[in-house]
mmCIF file of C-alpha atoms in Angstrom:
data_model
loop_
_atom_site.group_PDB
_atom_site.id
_atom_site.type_symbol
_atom_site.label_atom_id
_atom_site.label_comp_id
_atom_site.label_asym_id
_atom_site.label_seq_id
_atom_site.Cartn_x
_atom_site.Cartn_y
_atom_site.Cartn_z
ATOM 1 C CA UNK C 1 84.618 -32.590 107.131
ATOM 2 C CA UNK C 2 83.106 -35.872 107.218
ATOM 3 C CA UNK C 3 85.955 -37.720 108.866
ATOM 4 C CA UNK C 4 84.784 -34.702 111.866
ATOM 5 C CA UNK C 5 81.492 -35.447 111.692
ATOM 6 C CA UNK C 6 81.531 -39.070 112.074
ATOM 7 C CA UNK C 7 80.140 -39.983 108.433
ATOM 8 C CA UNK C 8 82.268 -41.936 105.891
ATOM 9 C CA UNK C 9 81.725 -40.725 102.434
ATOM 10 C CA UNK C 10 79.663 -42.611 99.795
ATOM 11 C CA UNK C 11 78.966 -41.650 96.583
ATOM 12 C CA UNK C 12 76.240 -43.082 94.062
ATOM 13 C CA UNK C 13 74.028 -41.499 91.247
ATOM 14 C CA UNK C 14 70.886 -42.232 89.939
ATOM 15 C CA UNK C 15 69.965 -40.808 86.152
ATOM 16 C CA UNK C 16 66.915 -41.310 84.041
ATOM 17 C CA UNK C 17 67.762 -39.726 80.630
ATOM 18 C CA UNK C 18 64.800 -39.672 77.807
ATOM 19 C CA UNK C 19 66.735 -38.939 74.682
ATOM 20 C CA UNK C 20 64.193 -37.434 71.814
ATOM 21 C CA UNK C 21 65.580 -35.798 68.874
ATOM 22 C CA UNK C 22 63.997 -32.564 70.219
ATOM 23 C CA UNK C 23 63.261 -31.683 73.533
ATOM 24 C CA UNK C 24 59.856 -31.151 73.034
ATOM 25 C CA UNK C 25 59.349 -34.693 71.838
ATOM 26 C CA UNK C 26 61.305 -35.908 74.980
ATOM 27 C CA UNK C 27 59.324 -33.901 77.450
ATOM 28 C CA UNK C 28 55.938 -35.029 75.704
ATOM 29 C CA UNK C 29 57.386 -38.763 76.609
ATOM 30 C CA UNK C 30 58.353 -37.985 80.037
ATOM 31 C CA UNK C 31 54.459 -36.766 80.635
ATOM 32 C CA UNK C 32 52.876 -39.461 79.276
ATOM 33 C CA UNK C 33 55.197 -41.781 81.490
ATOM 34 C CA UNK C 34 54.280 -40.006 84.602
ATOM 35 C CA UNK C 35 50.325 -39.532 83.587
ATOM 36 C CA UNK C 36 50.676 -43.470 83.392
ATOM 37 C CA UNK C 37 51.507 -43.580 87.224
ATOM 38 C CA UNK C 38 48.992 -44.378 89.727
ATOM 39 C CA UNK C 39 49.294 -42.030 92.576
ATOM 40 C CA UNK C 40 49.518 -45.035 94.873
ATOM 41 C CA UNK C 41 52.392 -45.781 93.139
ATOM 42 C CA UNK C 42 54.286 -42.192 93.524
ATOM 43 C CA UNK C 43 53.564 -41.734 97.036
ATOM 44 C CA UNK C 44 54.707 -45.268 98.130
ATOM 45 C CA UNK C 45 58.212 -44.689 96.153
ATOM 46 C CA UNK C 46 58.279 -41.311 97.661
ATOM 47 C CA UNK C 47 57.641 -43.002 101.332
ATOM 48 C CA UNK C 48 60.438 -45.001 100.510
ATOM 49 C CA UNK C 49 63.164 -42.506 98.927
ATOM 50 C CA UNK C 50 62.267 -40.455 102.079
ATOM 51 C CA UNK C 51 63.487 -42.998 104.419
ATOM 52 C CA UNK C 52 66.595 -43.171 102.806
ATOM 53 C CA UNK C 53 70.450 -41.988 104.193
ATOM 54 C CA UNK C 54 71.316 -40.577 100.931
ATOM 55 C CA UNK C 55 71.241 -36.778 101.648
ATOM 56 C CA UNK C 56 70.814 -35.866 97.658
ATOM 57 C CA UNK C 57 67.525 -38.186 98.260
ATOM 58 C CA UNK C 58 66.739 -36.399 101.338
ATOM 59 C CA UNK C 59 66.512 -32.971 100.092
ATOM 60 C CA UNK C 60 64.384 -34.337 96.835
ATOM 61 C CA UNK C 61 61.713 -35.650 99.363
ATOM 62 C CA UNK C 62 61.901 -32.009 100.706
ATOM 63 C CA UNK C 63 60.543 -30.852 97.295
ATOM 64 C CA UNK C 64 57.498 -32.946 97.403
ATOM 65 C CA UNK C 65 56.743 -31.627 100.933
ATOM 66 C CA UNK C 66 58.380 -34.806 102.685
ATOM 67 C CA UNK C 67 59.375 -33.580 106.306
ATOM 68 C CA UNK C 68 62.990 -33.843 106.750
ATOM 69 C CA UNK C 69 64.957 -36.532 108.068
ATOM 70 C CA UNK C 70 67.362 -36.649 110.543
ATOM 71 C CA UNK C 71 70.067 -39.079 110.173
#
């Protein structure tokens, strides 16, 4: 299907895992590292991740509102 479309096929992946001995304790350290972020800071890396060919990327920037792109 790709080969027909005129794309080659690339795969990557990208995985932030916060290990906790309960999940509770892991999602408590995934807030505070978020709270830490400045807002400049999200919506420049968001600017950039949306300008990116990866389609997974793509349809994340969709979730945050991001128009889509069109490759």
């Amino acid at each position: 299907m790709a080969a027909e479309a005129g794309r080659t096929l690339r795969f990557g992946i990208r995985l932030h895992v916060i290990s906790r001995d309960r999940a509770s304790d892991a999602w408590e350290v995934t807030e505070r590292m978020l709270d830490a972020m400045s807002d400049d800071v999200i919506t420049l890396a968001q600017s950039q991740f949306a300008k990116a060919e990866s389609v997974g990327q793509r349809r994340m920037a969709e979730l945050h509102g991001e128009p889509a792109k069109t490759w």
